[in-house]
Amino acid sequence: MEQESDWQEGSALAFEALVRRWQQPVARFLYHLTGRAELVPDLCQEVFLRVYEHRGRYRETGAFAPWLYRIALNVARDARRRSRKETAGLDAIEPAAGGPAPDVACAQAEQGRLLAQTIAQLPEPLRFVLVLRHYEEMSFEQMARLLGEPASTLKSRFRAALQRLRERLRSLDDTYMEPER
Amino acid sequence: MNCTDARAALPLFLYGESGPQQDTLRQHLAGCPACRREYEALQGVRRALDAVPTPRVEVDLPRLYQTVAARQAQRLRRWRRIAVALSAAAAVLLLAAVLRVQIRLDAGQLLVRWGEPSSKQEESGGGTAAAPVQVRADPAASAETEAQLRLLSDLIHALKDDADDRDQRFQQRLDRLQEHVRALQTQADQRWTTTEQDMAALYVLARKGENP
């Protein structure tokens, strides 16, 4: 891509255009990996900082997106290692108990937040495949090159991730659709 | 196709990744209400995933360039410290090799000796104090020492020139980064001025509309 080669040569305008083009997809990717919206701005900043510092290492082979997502994956992993808080287990993420029944909009927003946390709590191999396939619409073959694993393995993980989410969604639906007593 | 195989293939079918099984699956779903319900449940999961909100983010480019400049300055300082330490170590080692320096702890005293020891001092050991011995400098050895000291001086100068050259290159990169930051700040100021002007014009128009 011409834009990527210009920024490699030090063009500030080209780099700024590249950042504007990719900052939202990277933010979305980081959010779904970490499940923590408050971390995303700093992590996104770190991703593009590394892109700028390592621009000399990128080899133009038409595969800028996988290179960028590889950097984002490493930033998310580093953040997780640095994090001192023990993340809750899957079963520990429960909707708030008690109080009046929420209206539909609030319930959907809460469900979205809980689902985001659930995604972040999936085992890393399942989470990466789910996020890359559903949100980044990457093919399994592209993912195989990015993650260095066979496409057939990634497809099995994708199936497993969807099944887990389905079970989780069923339990959340039961909570929100439970009639008032 | 049986239900077990069909249900295992549904996630990939949902995302258009079931390949040659696509038609077989479609036929199975048409004739199997249980598998159809399973498929609808997975469609619900996909819709729920789409509904998860994502935060809006704007990368702070001036801060990014400042961080890059700070990290490069830190690397430069670290390289300088290493260069100075290596130069000092090289100088000490060369001097020690040239002058044959010996450092020894002996009977409660620190003994530093250089040059060739005389044979009398070696034989008497550390028990009794040996009479001082005058050693005449060998002209050939002096010339060799001078040559080696010149080599040491050249080495130190070469290291210094290299350090100065790296300093200059790093400084040029820092200057370029500072220019980028200034350009971005100027752009931001210009945009702010334009926005202020637009707001003032809109205010005037609004007032005119109120008082025709």
JSON list of C-alpha atoms in Angstrom, two decimals, chain A residues 76-157:
[
{"chain": "A", "resi": 76, "resn": "ALA", "atom": "CA", "xyz": [-2.57, -6.62, 24.84]},
{"chain": "A", "resi": 77, "resn": "ARG", "atom": "CA", "xyz": [-0.49, -9.55, 26.12]},
{"chain": "A", "resi": 78, "resn": "ASP", "atom": "CA", "xyz": [2.05, -7.19, 27.75]},
{"chain": "A", "resi": 79, "resn": "ALA", "atom": "CA", "xyz": [-0.80, -5.27, 29.40]},
{"chain": "A", "resi": 80, "resn": "ARG", "atom": "CA", "xyz": [-2.26, -8.48, 30.74]},
{"chain": "A", "resi": 81, "resn": "ARG", "atom": "CA", "xyz": [1.10, -9.53, 32.20]},
{"chain": "A", "resi": 82, "resn": "ARG", "atom": "CA", "xyz": [1.50, -6.13, 33.85]},
{"chain": "A", "resi": 83, "resn": "SER", "atom": "CA", "xyz": [-1.98, -6.15, 35.29]},
{"chain": "A", "resi": 84, "resn": "ARG", "atom": "CA", "xyz": [-1.89, -6.78, 39.03]},
{"chain": "A", "resi": 85, "resn": "LYS", "atom": "CA", "xyz": [-5.60, -7.41, 39.35]},
{"chain": "A", "resi": 86, "resn": "GLU", "atom": "CA", "xyz": [-6.63, -11.04, 39.21]},
{"chain": "A", "resi": 87, "resn": "THR", "atom": "CA", "xyz": [-9.28, -11.23, 36.49]},
{"chain": "A", "resi": 88, "resn": "ALA", "atom": "CA", "xyz": [-12.52, -12.90, 37.58]},
{"chain": "A", "resi": 89, "resn": "GLY", "atom": "CA", "xyz": [-13.27, -16.38, 36.35]},
{"chain": "A", "resi": 90, "resn": "LEU", "atom": "CA", "xyz": [-16.03, -16.96, 33.86]},
{"chain": "A", "resi": 91, "resn": "ASP", "atom": "CA", "xyz": [-18.59, -17.97, 36.46]},
{"chain": "A", "resi": 92, "resn": "ALA", "atom": "CA", "xyz": [-17.81, -14.98, 38.65]},
{"chain": "A", "resi": 93, "resn": "ILE", "atom": "CA", "xyz": [-19.08, -12.46, 36.11]},
{"chain": "A", "resi": 94, "resn": "GLU", "atom": "CA", "xyz": [-22.71, -12.04, 37.07]},
{"chain": "A", "resi": 95, "resn": "PRO", "atom": "CA", "xyz": [-25.19, -9.28, 36.43]},
{"chain": "A", "resi": 96, "resn": "ALA", "atom": "CA", "xyz": [-26.00, -6.99, 39.36]},
{"chain": "A", "resi": 97, "resn": "ALA", "atom": "CA", "xyz": [-28.44, -8.65, 41.70]},
{"chain": "A", "resi": 98, "resn": "GLY", "atom": "CA", "xyz": [-31.42, -7.08, 43.43]},
{"chain": "A", "resi": 99, "resn": "GLY", "atom": "CA", "xyz": [-33.10, -3.77, 42.71]},
{"chain": "A", "resi": 100, "resn": "PRO", "atom": "CA", "xyz": [-35.90, -3.06, 40.23]},
{"chain": "A", "resi": 101, "resn": "ALA", "atom": "CA", "xyz": [-35.95, -4.81, 36.86]},
{"chain": "A", "resi": 102, "resn": "PRO", "atom": "CA", "xyz": [-33.99, -2.74, 34.30]},
{"chain": "A", "resi": 103, "resn": "ASP", "atom": "CA", "xyz": [-35.71, -1.36, 31.22]},
{"chain": "A", "resi": 104, "resn": "VAL", "atom": "CA", "xyz": [-34.93, -2.93, 27.85]},
{"chain": "A", "resi": 105, "resn": "ALA", "atom": "CA", "xyz": [-32.25, -0.45, 26.76]},
{"chain": "A", "resi": 106, "resn": "CYS", "atom": "CA", "xyz": [-30.37, -0.72, 30.06]},
{"chain": "A", "resi": 107, "resn": "ALA", "atom": "CA", "xyz": [-30.68, -4.49, 29.97]},
{"chain": "A", "resi": 108, "resn": "GLN", "atom": "CA", "xyz": [-29.22, -4.64, 26.48]},
{"chain": "A", "resi": 109, "resn": "ALA", "atom": "CA", "xyz": [-26.37, -2.29, 27.42]},
{"chain": "A", "resi": 110, "resn": "GLU", "atom": "CA", "xyz": [-25.62, -4.36, 30.50]},
{"chain": "A", "resi": 111, "resn": "GLN", "atom": "CA", "xyz": [-25.80, -7.54, 28.46]},
{"chain": "A", "resi": 112, "resn": "GLY", "atom": "CA", "xyz": [-23.35, -6.03, 25.95]},
{"chain": "A", "resi": 113, "resn": "ARG", "atom": "CA", "xyz": [-20.95, -5.12, 28.74]},
{"chain": "A", "resi": 114, "resn": "LEU", "atom": "CA", "xyz": [-21.17, -8.57, 30.30]},
{"chain": "A", "resi": 115, "resn": "LEU", "atom": "CA", "xyz": [-20.69, -10.23, 26.94]},
{"chain": "A", "resi": 116, "resn": "ALA", "atom": "CA", "xyz": [-17.58, -8.08, 26.34]},
{"chain": "A", "resi": 117, "resn": "GLN", "atom": "CA", "xyz": [-16.22, -9.25, 29.70]},
{"chain": "A", "resi": 118, "resn": "THR", "atom": "CA", "xyz": [-17.10, -12.83, 28.82]},
{"chain": "A", "resi": 119, "resn": "ILE", "atom": "CA", "xyz": [-15.17, -12.57, 25.57]},
{"chain": "A", "resi": 120, "resn": "ALA", "atom": "CA", "xyz": [-12.19, -11.17, 27.48]},
{"chain": "A", "resi": 121, "resn": "GLN", "atom": "CA", "xyz": [-12.37, -14.11, 29.89]},
{"chain": "A", "resi": 122, "resn": "LEU", "atom": "CA", "xyz": [-12.27, -16.80, 27.19]},
{"chain": "A", "resi": 123, "resn": "PRO", "atom": "CA", "xyz": [-9.00, -18.70, 27.05]},
{"chain": "A", "resi": 124, "resn": "GLU", "atom": "CA", "xyz": [-6.58, -16.71, 24.93]},
{"chain": "A", "resi": 125, "resn": "PRO", "atom": "CA", "xyz": [-6.51, -19.16, 21.95]},
{"chain": "A", "resi": 126, "resn": "LEU", "atom": "CA", "xyz": [-10.33, -19.11, 21.68]},
{"chain": "A", "resi": 127, "resn": "ARG", "atom": "CA", "xyz": [-10.58, -15.36, 22.24]},
{"chain": "A", "resi": 128, "resn": "PHE", "atom": "CA", "xyz": [-8.09, -14.43, 19.52]},
{"chain": "A", "resi": 129, "resn": "VAL", "atom": "CA", "xyz": [-9.85, -16.58, 16.91]},
{"chain": "A", "resi": 130, "resn": "LEU", "atom": "CA", "xyz": [-13.31, -15.28, 17.83]},
{"chain": "A", "resi": 131, "resn": "VAL", "atom": "CA", "xyz": [-12.27, -11.61, 17.77]},
{"chain": "A", "resi": 132, "resn": "LEU", "atom": "CA", "xyz": [-10.28, -11.93, 14.55]},
{"chain": "A", "resi": 133, "resn": "ARG", "atom": "CA", "xyz": [-13.03, -13.85, 12.73]},
{"chain": "A", "resi": 134, "resn": "HIS", "atom": "CA", "xyz": [-16.12, -12.00, 13.95]},
{"chain": "A", "resi": 135, "resn": "TYR", "atom": "CA", "xyz": [-14.90, -8.42, 14.43]},
{"chain": "A", "resi": 136, "resn": "GLU", "atom": "CA", "xyz": [-11.97, -8.18, 12.03]},
{"chain": "A", "resi": 137, "resn": "GLU", "atom": "CA", "xyz": [-13.55, -10.56, 9.46]},
{"chain": "A", "resi": 138, "resn": "MET", "atom": "CA", "xyz": [-10.22, -12.24, 8.91]},
{"chain": "A", "resi": 139, "resn": "SER", "atom": "CA", "xyz": [-10.33, -15.55, 7.03]},
{"chain": "A", "resi": 140, "resn": "PHE", "atom": "CA", "xyz": [-9.02, -18.64, 8.79]},
{"chain": "A", "resi": 141, "resn": "GLU", "atom": "CA", "xyz": [-6.18, -18.82, 6.28]},
{"chain": "A", "resi": 142, "resn": "GLN", "atom": "CA", "xyz": [-5.10, -15.24, 7.09]},
{"chain": "A", "resi": 143, "resn": "MET", "atom": "CA", "xyz": [-5.39, -16.03, 10.80]},
{"chain": "A", "resi": 144, "resn": "ALA", "atom": "CA", "xyz": [-3.28, -19.14, 10.31]},
{"chain": "A", "resi": 145, "resn": "ARG", "atom": "CA", "xyz": [-0.46, -16.97, 8.91]},
{"chain": "A", "resi": 146, "resn": "LEU", "atom": "CA", "xyz": [-0.84, -14.40, 11.67]},
{"chain": "A", "resi": 147, "resn": "LEU", "atom": "CA", "xyz": [-0.98, -16.85, 14.57]},
{"chain": "A", "resi": 148, "resn": "GLY", "atom": "CA", "xyz": [1.25, -19.54, 13.10]},
{"chain": "A", "resi": 149, "resn": "GLU", "atom": "CA", "xyz": [-1.33, -22.31, 13.60]},
{"chain": "A", "resi": 150, "resn": "PRO", "atom": "CA", "xyz": [-3.18, -24.58, 11.11]},
{"chain": "A", "resi": 151, "resn": "ALA", "atom": "CA", "xyz": [-6.52, -23.26, 9.82]},
{"chain": "A", "resi": 152, "resn": "SER", "atom": "CA", "xyz": [-8.26, -26.49, 10.88]},
{"chain": "A", "resi": 153, "resn": "THR", "atom": "CA", "xyz": [-7.15, -25.93, 14.50]},
{"chain": "A", "resi": 154, "resn": "LEU", "atom": "CA", "xyz": [-8.42, -22.36, 14.41]},
{"chain": "A", "resi": 155, "resn": "LYS", "atom": "CA", "xyz": [-11.81, -23.51, 13.05]},
{"chain": "A", "resi": 156, "resn": "SER", "atom": "CA", "xyz": [-12.18, -25.96, 15.98]},
{"chain": "A", "resi": 157, "resn": "ARG", "atom": "CA", "xyz": [-11.37, -23.17, 18.42]}
]
